[in-house]
Each structure stands twice: as structure tokens, then as C-alpha cells.
Short mmCIF file of C-alpha atoms in Angstrom, two decimals:
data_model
loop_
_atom_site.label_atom_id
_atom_site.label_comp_id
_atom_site.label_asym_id
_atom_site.label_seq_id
_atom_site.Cartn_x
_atom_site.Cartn_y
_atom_site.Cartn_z
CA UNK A 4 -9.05 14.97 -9.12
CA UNK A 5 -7.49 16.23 -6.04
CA UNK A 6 -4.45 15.28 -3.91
CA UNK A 7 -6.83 12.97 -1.20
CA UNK A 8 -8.62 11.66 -3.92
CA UNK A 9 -5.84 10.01 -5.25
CA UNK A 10 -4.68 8.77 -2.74
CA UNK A 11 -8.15 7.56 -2.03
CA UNK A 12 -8.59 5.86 -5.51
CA UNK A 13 -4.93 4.09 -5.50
CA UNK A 14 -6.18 2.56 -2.35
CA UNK A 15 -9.38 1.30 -2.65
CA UNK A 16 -10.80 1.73 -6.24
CA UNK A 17 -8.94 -0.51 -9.11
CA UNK A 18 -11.25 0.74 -11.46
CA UNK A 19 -10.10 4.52 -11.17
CA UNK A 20 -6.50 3.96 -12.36
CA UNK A 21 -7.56 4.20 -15.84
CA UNK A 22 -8.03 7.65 -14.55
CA UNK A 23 -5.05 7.98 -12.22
CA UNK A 24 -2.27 7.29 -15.37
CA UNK A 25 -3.89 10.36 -17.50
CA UNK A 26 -2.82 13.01 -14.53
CA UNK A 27 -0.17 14.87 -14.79
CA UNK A 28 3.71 13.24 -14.31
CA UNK A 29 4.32 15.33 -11.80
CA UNK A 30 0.92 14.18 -9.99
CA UNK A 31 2.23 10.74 -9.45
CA UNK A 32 5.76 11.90 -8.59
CA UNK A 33 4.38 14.32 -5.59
CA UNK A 34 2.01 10.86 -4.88
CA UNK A 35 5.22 8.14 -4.93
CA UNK A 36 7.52 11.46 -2.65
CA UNK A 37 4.17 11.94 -0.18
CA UNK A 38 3.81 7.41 0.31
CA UNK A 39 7.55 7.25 1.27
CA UNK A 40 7.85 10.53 3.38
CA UNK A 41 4.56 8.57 4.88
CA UNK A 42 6.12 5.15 5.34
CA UNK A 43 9.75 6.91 6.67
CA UNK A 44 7.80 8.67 9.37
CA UNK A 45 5.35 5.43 10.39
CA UNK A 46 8.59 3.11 10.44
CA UNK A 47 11.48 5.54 11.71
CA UNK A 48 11.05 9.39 12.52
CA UNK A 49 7.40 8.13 15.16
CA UNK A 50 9.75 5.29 16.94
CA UNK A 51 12.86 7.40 16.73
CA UNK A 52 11.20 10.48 18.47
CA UNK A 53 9.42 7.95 20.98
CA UNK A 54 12.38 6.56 21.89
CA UNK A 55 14.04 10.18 21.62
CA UNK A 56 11.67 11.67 23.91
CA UNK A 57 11.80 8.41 26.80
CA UNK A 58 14.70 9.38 27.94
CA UNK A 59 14.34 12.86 27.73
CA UNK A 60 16.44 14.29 24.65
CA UNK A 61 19.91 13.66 23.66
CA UNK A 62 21.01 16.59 26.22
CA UNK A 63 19.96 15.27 29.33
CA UNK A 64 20.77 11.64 28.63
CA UNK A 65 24.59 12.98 28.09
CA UNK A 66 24.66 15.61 30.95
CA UNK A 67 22.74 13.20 33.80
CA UNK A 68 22.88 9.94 33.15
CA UNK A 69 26.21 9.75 31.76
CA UNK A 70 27.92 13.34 33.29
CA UNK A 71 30.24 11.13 35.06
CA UNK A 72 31.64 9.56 31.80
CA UNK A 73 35.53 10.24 30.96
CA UNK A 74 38.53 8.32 29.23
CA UNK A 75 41.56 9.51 30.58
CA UNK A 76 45.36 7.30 30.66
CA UNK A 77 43.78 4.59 28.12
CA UNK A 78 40.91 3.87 30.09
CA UNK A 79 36.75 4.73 30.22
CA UNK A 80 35.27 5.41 33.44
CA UNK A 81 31.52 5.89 34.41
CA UNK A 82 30.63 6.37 38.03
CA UNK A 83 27.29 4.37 37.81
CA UNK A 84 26.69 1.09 35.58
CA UNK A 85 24.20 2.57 32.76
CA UNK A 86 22.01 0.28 30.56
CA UNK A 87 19.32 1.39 27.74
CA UNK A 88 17.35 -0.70 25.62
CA UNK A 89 16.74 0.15 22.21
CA UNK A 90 14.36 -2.44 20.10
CA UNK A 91 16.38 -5.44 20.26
CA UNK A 92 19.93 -4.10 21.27
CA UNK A 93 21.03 -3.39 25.03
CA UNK A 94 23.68 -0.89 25.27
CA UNK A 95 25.55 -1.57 28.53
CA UNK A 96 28.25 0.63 30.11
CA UNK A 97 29.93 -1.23 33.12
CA UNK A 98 33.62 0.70 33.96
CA UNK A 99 34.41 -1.88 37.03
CA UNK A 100 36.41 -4.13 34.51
CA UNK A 101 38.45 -3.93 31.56
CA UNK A 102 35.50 -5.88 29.86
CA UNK A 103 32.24 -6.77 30.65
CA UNK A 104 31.10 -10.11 30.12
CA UNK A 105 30.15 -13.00 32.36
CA UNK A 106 25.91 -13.05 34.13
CA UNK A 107 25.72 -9.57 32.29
CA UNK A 108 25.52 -10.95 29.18
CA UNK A 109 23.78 -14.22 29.87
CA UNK A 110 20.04 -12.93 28.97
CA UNK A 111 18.96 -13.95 25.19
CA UNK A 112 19.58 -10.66 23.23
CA UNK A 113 21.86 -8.52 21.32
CA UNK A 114 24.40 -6.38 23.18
CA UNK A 115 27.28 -3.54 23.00
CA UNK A 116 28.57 -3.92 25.99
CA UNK A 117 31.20 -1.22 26.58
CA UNK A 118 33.91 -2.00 29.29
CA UNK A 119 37.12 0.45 30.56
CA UNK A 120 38.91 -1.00 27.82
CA UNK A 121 37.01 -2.50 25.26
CA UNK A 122 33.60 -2.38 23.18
CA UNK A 123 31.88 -5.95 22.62
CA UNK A 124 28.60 -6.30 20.14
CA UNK A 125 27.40 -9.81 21.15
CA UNK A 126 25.08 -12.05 20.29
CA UNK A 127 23.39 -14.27 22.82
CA UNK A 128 21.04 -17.08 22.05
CA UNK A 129 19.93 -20.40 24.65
CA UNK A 130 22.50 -18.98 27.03
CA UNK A 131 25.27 -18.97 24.84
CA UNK A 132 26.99 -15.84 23.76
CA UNK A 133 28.52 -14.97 20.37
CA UNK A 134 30.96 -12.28 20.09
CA UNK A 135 30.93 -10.54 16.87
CA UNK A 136 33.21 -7.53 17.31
CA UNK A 137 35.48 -6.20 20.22
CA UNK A 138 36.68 -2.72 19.42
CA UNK A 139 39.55 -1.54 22.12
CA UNK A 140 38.80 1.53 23.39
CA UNK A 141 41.99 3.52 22.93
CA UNK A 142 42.16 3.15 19.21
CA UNK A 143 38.30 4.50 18.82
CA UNK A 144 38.22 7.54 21.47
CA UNK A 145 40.70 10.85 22.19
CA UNK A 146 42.06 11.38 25.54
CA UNK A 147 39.99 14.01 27.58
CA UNK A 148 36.81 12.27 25.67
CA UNK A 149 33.92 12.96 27.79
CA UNK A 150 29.88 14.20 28.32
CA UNK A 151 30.83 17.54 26.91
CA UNK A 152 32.71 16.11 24.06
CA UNK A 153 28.86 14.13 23.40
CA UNK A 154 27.50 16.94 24.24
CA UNK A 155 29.31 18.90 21.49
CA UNK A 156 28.21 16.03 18.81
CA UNK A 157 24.14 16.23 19.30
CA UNK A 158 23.42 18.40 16.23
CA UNK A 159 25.34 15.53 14.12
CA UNK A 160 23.65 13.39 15.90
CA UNK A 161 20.47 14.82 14.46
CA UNK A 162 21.82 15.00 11.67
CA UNK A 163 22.44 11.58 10.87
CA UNK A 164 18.96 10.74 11.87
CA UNK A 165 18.13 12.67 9.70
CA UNK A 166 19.98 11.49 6.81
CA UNK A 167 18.70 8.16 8.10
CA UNK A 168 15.59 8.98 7.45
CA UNK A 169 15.66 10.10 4.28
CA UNK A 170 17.72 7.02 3.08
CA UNK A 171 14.48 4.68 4.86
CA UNK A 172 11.92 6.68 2.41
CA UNK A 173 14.43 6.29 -0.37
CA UNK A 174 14.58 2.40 0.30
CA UNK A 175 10.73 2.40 0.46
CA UNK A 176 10.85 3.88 -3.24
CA UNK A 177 13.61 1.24 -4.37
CA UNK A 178 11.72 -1.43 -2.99
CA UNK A 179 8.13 -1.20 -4.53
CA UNK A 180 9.59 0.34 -7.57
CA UNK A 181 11.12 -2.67 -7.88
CA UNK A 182 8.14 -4.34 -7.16
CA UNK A 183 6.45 -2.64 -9.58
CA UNK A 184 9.25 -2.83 -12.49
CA UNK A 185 8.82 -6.53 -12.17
CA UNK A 186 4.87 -6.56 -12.47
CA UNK A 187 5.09 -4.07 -15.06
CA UNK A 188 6.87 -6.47 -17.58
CA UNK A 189 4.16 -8.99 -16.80
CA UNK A 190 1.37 -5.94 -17.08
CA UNK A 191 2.77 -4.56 -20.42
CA UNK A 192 3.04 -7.66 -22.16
CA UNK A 193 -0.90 -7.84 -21.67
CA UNK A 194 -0.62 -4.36 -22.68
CA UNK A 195 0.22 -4.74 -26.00
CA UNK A 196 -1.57 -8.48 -26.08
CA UNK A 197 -4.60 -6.56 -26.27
CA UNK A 198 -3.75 -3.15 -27.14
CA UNK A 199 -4.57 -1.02 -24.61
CA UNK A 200 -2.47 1.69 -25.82
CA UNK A 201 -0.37 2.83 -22.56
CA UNK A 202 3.42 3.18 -22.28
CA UNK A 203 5.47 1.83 -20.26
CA UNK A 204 5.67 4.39 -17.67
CA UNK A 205 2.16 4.28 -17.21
CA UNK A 206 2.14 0.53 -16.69
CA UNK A 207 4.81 1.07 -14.05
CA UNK A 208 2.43 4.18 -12.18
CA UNK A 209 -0.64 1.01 -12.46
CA UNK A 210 1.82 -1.33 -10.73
CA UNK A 211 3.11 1.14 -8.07
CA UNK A 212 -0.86 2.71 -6.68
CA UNK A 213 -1.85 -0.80 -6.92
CA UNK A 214 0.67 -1.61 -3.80
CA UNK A 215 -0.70 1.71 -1.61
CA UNK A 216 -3.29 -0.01 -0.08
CA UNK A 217 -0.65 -2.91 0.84
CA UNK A 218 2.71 -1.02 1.87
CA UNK A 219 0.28 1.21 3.91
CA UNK A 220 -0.94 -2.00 5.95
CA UNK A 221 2.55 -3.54 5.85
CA UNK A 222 4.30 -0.53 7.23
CA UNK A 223 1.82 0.39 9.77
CA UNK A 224 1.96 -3.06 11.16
CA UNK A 225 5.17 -3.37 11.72
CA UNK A 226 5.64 -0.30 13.32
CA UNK A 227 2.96 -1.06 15.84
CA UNK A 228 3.83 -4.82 16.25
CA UNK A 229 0.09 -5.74 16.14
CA UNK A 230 0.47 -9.40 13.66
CA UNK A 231 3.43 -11.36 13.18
CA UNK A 232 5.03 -9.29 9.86
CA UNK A 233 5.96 -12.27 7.64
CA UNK A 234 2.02 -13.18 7.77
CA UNK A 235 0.73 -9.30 7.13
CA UNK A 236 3.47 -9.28 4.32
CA UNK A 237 1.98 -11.54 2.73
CA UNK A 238 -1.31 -10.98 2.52
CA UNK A 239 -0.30 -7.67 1.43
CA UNK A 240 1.77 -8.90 -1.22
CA UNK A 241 -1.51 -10.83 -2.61
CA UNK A 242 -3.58 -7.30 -2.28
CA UNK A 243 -1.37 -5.61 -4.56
CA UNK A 244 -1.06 -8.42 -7.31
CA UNK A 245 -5.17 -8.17 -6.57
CA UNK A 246 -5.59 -4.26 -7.22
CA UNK A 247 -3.06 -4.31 -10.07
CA UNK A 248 -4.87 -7.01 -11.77
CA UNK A 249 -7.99 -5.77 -11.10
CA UNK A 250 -7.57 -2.41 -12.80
CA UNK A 251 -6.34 -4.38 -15.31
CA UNK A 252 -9.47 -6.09 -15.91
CA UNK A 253 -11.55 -2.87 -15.69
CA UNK A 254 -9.59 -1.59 -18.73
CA UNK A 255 -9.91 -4.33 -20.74
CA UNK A 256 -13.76 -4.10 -20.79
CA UNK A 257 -13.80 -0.16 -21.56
CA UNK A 258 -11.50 -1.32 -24.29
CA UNK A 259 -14.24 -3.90 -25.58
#
């Protein structure tokens, strides 16, 4: 069986799994790395690099849009008010007051809004705002902090995106692992019920392809925003339970 058809068969064809559990450990390991590499690039690394690449790379953002920034005698300045938008957060650099707040902030949404003096992340809902955190600027940044000092910290930057990433496929593998340690307990108990003579581990591997066809949907849905997610989830949750029972079945009539 190759590498596609694997993939092909956790997705689509219940019956196969029978199959799927007599490859090679190191089969479904390289299948369970390839699904959250998959899922980590749908969900993060594709909306990271969009977003990324809107504004032209880290570079430019730092050396055009915000060349003018500096904090000097305890206070930021910024020749020109800046705002970006990212998903559901509005970063907004206004250097004409100590701290911004007021009509600026009056617009449903979440915001750091980053004064001369002061950081704010609020929280504004109906017209009213919340203020979660206010960070003062001179205990966070150096004098002489500036564009070239943001300038220097890009590659860390990419760094941490990076490590971001890999933490997002890792939480993809703690989440439907979970998912399937829980349906394997139910799974194995049938297991030995009826003796169909697999361990453990390959009650867990049934439990985990049965969700591919699922997290793939799930995943690919939220990244695109087509249906609301708590509906797709849902439904997805059901197609799992469905393939995973289903291969369940087909065993138990070879086994008759």
C-alpha cells in the first residue's frame, strides 16, 4: 500500500483499516507527522504568510511604515498614526498622547493600542471598552529603541513563527490523540467482547484514521471561513465516530 493510498483509505474507506493497522509502526507515525504538518500549514503557516506577504515582509513594514519610530527621554514617538489589522486584533500606534483612548477605540473589536507612554490591550463590545492590560512603556523598551533595533529582531521573529508552528501541529496531535485515546477504550472493550485479536495500539491507529476525513474538513473550514465552525465541528465530530464504527463493523463480519 503506498503513502496516497493511505491516506486515501483512512479517508474514505472504513473497510480498509483492517488493512491499515497491519502496516508497519512507522507507516502510521510518518501518516499522524504528514496530517499535522498538513493541518499546521492549512490553519497557520497559509494565513501567516498571507498576512506576511500583505504588507510586504517584516523588512519593509519596519523600515517604511514605521522608519519614523523612536523612544527616546521615556517617551515613543511615530511621525504618522499607523494601524494594522490582524484577524480580530487592531494594533494601533498613535504618539500625539501619552495614551490613546477615547473615538479610537469606540469600534467593537479587540485592540493594543500603543500610546507615547503606555500599551493598552482592550476589549470593546456595544460601545463599551474593557481594558485588560496597560503596560507603561518605559519599563518594557531600552532608550535609543527604534526601526533598526526591529529591524535587528526579524530572524527571531521568524523564528518564533516558526516555533509557533510547530507547537499548532503538535496541538493537532494532542488533540485527536486524545480524541482517539477516549474512543479507543470504548473500541477495545468491543475488542476483546468479541475477540478480534488487536492491541491496544492498534485500536488507538483505528480511532485516529477514522478522524482524517473529519479534521481535514474541520481545519480547512476554518481556515477559509466558508460555514460557521461550531456547526462543521460537529458534523465532523459525528463522521469520525461514523468511520471508526464502521470499520468496526467490517471486522466483525471477517471475524464471523
Amino acid at each position: 500500500m503506498t503513502f496516497s493510498e493511505q491516506i486515501v483509505n483512512a479517508m474514505v474507506k472504513p473497510a480498509s483499516y483492517k488493512e491499515l493497522v497491519q502496516l508497519k509502526k512507522g507507516r502510521f507515525k510518518l501518516f499522524v507527522v504528514v496530517i499535522c504538518l498538513v493541518l499546521g500549514i492549512v490553519t497557520f503557516a497559509v494565513p501567516t504568510g498571507a498576512l506576511i506577504a500583505s504588507f510586504g515582509g517584516f523588512e519593509k513594514l519596519f523600515s517604511r511604515q514605521l522608519s519614523t519610530l523612536e523612544f527616546r527621554d521615556g517617551e515613543l514617538s511615530l511621525a504618522n498614526r499607523f494601524t494594522m489589522k490582524i484577524d480580530d486584533v487592531t494594533i494601533l500606534i498613535d504618539t500625539k498622547e501619552a495614551s490613546v483612548g477615547g473615538e479610537e477605540l469606540k469600534r467593537d473589536g479587540i485592540y493594543l493600542a500603543v500610546g507615547s507612554q503606555t500599551a493598552q490591550l482592550v476589549y470593546t463590545l456595544a460601545g463599551e471598552s474593557f481594558q485588560y492590560q496597560v503596560i507603561h512603556l518605559p519599563d518594557l523598551l531600552g532608550e535609543g529603541f527604534s526601526c533598526n533595533t526591529l529591524l535587528r529582531l526579524i530572524p527571531f521573529i521568524y523564528g518564533y513563527l516558526v516555533m509557533v508552528f510547530l507547537f499548532t501541529c503538535l496541538g493537532f496531535f494532542l488533540k485527536y490523540g486524545l480524541f482517539s485515546l477516549v474512543m479507543g477504550l470504548y473500541i477495545n472493550k468491543i475488542n476483546k467482547e468479541k475477540n478480534l485479536g488487536l492491541s491496544f495500539g492498534q485500536v488507538f491507529m483505528i480511532c485516529f484514521y477514522g478522524q482524517t476525513l473529519g479534521m481535514l474538513i474541520s481545519n480547512f473550514n476554518a481556515a477559509l471561513g466558508l460555514i460557521p465552525q461550531i456547526f462543521v465541528s460537529t458534523i465532523c465530530i459525528f463522521i469520525s465516530i461514523r468511520m471508526i464504527t464502521a470499520s468496526v463493523v467490517y471486522m466483525l463480519k471477517d471475524a464471523e
